[in-house]
CSV table of C-alpha atoms and ligand atoms in Angstrom, one decimal:
chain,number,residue,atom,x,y,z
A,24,UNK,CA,20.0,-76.5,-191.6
A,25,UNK,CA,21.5,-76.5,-188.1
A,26,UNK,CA,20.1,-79.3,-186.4
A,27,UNK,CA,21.4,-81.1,-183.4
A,28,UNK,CA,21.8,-84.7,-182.4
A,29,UNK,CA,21.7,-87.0,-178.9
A,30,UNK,CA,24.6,-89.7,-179.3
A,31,UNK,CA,23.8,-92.3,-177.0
A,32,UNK,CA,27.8,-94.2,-176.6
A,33,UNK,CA,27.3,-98.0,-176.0
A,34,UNK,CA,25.2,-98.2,-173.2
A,35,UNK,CA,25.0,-102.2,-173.5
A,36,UNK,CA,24.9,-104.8,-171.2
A,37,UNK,CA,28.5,-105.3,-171.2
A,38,UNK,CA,29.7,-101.7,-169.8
A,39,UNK,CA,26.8,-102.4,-167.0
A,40,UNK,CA,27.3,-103.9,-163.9
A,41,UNK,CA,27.2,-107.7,-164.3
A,42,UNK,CA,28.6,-107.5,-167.7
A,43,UNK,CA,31.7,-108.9,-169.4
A,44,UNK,CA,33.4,-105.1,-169.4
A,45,UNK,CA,31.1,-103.4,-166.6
A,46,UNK,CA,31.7,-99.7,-165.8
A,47,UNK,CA,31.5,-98.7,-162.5
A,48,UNK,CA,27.6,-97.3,-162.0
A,49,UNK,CA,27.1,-97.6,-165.8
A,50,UNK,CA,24.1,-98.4,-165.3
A,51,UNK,CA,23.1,-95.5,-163.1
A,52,UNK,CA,23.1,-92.6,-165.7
A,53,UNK,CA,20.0,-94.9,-167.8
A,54,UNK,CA,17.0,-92.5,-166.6
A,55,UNK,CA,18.9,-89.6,-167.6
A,56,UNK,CA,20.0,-90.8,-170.7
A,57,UNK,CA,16.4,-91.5,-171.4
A,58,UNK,CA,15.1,-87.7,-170.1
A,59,UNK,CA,17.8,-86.6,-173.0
A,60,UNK,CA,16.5,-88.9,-175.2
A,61,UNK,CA,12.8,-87.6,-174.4
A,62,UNK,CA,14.2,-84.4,-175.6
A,63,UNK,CA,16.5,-84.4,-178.7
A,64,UNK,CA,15.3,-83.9,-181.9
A,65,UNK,CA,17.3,-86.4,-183.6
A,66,UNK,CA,18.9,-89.7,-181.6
A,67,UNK,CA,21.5,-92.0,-182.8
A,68,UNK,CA,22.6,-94.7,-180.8
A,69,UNK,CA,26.4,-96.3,-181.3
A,70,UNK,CA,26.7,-100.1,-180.7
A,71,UNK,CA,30.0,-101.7,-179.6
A,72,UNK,CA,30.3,-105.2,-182.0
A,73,UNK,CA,32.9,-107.5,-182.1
A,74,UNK,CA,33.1,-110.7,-183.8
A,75,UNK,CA,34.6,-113.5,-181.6
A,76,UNK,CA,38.2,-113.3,-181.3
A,77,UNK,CA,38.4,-110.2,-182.1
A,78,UNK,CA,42.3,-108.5,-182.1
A,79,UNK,CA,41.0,-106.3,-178.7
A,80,UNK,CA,40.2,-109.4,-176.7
A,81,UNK,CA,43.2,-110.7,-174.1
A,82,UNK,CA,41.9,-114.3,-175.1
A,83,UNK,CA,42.9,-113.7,-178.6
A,84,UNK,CA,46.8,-113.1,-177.4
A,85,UNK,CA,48.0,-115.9,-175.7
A,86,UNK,CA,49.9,-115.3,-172.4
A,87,UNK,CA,48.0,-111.8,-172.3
A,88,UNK,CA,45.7,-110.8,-169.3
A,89,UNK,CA,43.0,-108.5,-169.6
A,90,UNK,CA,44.1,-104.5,-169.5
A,91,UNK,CA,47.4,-105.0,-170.8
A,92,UNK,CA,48.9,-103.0,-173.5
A,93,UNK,CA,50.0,-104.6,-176.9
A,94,UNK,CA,51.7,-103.1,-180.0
A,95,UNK,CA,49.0,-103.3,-183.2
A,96,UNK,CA,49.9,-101.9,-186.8
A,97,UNK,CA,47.9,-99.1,-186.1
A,98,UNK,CA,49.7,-98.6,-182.5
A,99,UNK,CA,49.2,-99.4,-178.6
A,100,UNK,CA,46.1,-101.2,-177.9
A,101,UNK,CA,44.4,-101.9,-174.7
A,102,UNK,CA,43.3,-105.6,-174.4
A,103,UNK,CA,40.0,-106.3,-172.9
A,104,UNK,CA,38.0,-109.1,-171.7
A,105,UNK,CA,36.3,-110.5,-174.2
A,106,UNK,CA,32.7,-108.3,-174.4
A,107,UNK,CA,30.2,-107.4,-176.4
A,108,UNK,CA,30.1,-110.3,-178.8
A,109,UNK,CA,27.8,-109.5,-181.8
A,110,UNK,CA,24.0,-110.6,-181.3
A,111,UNK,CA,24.9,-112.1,-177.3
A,112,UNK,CA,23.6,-110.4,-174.2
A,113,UNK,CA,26.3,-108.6,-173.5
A,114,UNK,CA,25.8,-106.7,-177.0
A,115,UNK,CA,22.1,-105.9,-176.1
A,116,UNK,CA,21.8,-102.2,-174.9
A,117,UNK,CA,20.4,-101.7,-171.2
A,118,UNK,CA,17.5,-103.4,-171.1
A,119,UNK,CA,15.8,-100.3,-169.6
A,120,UNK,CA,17.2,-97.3,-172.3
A,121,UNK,CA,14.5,-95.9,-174.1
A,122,UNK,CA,16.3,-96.6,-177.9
A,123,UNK,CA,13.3,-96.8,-180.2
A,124,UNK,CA,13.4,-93.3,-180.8
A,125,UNK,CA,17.0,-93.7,-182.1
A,126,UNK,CA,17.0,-93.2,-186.1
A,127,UNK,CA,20.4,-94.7,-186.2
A,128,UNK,CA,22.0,-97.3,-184.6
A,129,UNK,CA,25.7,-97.4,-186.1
A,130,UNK,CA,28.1,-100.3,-185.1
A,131,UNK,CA,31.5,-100.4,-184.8
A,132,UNK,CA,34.7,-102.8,-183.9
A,133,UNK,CA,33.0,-105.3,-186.3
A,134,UNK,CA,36.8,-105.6,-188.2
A,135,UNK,CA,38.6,-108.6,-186.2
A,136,UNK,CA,42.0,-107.0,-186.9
A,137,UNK,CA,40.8,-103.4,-185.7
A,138,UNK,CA,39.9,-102.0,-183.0
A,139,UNK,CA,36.8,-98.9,-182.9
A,140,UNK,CA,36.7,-96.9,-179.4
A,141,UNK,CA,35.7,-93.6,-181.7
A,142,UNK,CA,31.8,-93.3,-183.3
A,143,UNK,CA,33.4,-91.8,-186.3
A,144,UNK,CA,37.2,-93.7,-186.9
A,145,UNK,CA,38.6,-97.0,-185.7
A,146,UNK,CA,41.6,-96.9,-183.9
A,147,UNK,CA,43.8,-96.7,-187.0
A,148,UNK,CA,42.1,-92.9,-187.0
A,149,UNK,CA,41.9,-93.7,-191.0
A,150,UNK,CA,38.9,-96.0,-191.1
A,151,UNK,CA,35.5,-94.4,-191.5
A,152,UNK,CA,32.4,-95.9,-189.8
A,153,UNK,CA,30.4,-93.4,-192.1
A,154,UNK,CA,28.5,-91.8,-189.4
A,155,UNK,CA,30.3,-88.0,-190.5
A,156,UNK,CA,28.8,-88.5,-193.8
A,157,UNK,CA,25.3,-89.0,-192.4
A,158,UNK,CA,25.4,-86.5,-190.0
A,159,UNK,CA,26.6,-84.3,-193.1
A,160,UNK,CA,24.1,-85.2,-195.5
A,161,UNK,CA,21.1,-84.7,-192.8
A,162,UNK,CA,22.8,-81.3,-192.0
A,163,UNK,CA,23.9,-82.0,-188.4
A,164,UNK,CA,26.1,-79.9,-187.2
A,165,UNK,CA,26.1,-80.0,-183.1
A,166,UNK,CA,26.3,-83.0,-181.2
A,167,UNK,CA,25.9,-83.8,-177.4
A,168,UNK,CA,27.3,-87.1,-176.5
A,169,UNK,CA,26.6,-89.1,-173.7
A,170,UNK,CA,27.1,-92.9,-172.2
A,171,UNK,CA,29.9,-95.5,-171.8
A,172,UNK,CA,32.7,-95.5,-171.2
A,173,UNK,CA,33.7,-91.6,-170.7
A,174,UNK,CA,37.4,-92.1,-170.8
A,175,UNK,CA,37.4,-94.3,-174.1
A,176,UNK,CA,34.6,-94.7,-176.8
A,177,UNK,CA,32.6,-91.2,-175.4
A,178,UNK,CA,36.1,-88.9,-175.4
A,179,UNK,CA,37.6,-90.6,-178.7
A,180,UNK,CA,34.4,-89.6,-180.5
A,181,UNK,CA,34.3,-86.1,-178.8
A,182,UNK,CA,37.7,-85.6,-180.3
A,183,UNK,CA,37.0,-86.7,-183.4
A,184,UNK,CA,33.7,-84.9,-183.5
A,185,UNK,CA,35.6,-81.5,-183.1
A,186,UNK,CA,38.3,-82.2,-185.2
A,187,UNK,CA,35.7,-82.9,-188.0
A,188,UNK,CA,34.0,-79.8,-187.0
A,189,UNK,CA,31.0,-80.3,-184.9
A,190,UNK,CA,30.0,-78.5,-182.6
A,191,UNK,CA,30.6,-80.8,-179.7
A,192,UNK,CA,29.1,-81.3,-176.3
A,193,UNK,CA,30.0,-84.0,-173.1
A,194,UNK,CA,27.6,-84.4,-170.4
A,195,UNK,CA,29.7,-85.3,-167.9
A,196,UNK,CA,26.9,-86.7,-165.5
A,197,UNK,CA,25.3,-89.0,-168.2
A,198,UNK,CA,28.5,-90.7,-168.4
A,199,UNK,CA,31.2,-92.9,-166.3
A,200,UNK,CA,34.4,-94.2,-166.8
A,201,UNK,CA,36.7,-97.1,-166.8
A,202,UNK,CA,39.8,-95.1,-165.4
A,203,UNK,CA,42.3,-96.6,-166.3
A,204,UNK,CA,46.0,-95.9,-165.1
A,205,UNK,CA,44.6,-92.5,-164.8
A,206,UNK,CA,42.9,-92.2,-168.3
A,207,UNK,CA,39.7,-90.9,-166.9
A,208,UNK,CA,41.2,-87.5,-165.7
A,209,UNK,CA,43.7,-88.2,-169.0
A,210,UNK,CA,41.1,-88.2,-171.6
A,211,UNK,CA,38.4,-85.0,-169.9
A,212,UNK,CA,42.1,-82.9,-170.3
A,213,UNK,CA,42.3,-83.9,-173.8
A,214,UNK,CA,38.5,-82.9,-174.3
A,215,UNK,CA,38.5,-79.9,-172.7
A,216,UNK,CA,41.7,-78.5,-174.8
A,217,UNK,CA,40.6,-80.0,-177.9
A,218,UNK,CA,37.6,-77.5,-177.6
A,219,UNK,CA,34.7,-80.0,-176.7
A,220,UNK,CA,32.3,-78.6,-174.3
A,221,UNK,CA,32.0,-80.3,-171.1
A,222,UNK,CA,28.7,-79.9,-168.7
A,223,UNK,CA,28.0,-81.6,-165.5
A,224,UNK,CA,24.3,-81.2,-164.7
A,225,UNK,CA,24.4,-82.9,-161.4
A,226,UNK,CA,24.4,-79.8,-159.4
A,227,UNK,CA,21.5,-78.2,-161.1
B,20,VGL,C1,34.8,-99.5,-174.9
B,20,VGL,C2,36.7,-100.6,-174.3
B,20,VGL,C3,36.5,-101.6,-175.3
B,20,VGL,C4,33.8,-98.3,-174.7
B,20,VGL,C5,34.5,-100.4,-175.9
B,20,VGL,O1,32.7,-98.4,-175.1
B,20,VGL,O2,34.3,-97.3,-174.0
B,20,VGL,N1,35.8,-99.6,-174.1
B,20,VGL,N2,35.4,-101.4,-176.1
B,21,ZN,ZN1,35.0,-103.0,-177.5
């Protein structure tokens, strides 16, 4: 039962240029993410989805900007502009992705006290969003993930992936990143020692 799976990272409105949290060219790797989704077996789809005011936003800590760090329960937490509010715009994937192929659609950073940058645990790394036990059950085992933003919600599921034990794939080139205080070239070292594979296709 080794089957593989396409994870399509929050490629919403939001991450793309124009939107609340845009990433630089996010909006660029869209046919390529569709040529993957073409050709994966099995396609799940994760959805960034905050309720408003939620702990992440720099609105909801007075005298905050937007990128600044904070100490949480769970630990240091970057504050963002307030983005992908559930059911507005923002929260809409890329109008042109090719999602209804997707047999999943999991959503995360719905808890207004928590934080969810990872597919499988919110930032407390305790919380489950249930999506191991899914790919479990259907007998899953290799993943490639792709989509926004590289350097947070794409590497802290990669990690996660491997550390759970899945076979674990990163195509660079269907991603890009916020780069943060250097976290893009931060989180690809993490990725790479952790043992997830990393491929860049834009050569071939
Ligand atoms: C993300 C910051 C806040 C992401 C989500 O999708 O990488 N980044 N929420
Ligand atoms: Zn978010």
């Amino acid at each position: 039962m080794a089957e593989e799976a396409l994870i399509v990272i929050d490629l919403q409105n939001d991450f793309c240029p124009g939107g609340a949290l845009a990433v630089t060219g996010g909006d660029e790797i869209v046919p390529l993410v569709n040529d993957l989704i073409r050709r994966s077996e099995h396609v799940i789809l994760t959805q960034d989805w905050h309720p408003a005011g939620h702990s992440s936003f720099a609105s909801s800590h007075p005298g905050k900007q937007p990128f600044e760090t904070i100490e949480m329960p769970y630990g240091p937490q970057t504050l963002w502009p307030d983005h992908c509010i559930q059911g507005s715009l923002g929260s809409d994937f890329h109008s042109g992705l090719a999602w209804t192929k997707a047999e999943l659609v999991i959503r995360k950073g719905f808890r207004t006290a928590i934080d969810s940058y990872s597919a499988f645990f919110e930032n407390d790394h305790t919380t489950q969003t249930g999506l191991a036990g899914y790919l479990r059950e259907r007998g899953i085992d290799s993943l490639t993930l792709v989509g926004l933003a590289t350097d947070f919600c794409v590497a802290f599921s990669a990690l996660d992936a491997v550390k759970l034990g899945f076979r674990t794939t990163v195509r660079l080139d269907a991603c890009r990143g916020i780069d943060l205080n250097g976290s893009l070239e931060t989180m690809i070292a993490r990725m790479r020692e952790a043992g997830v594979t990393l491929e860049d296709h834009l050569s071939d």
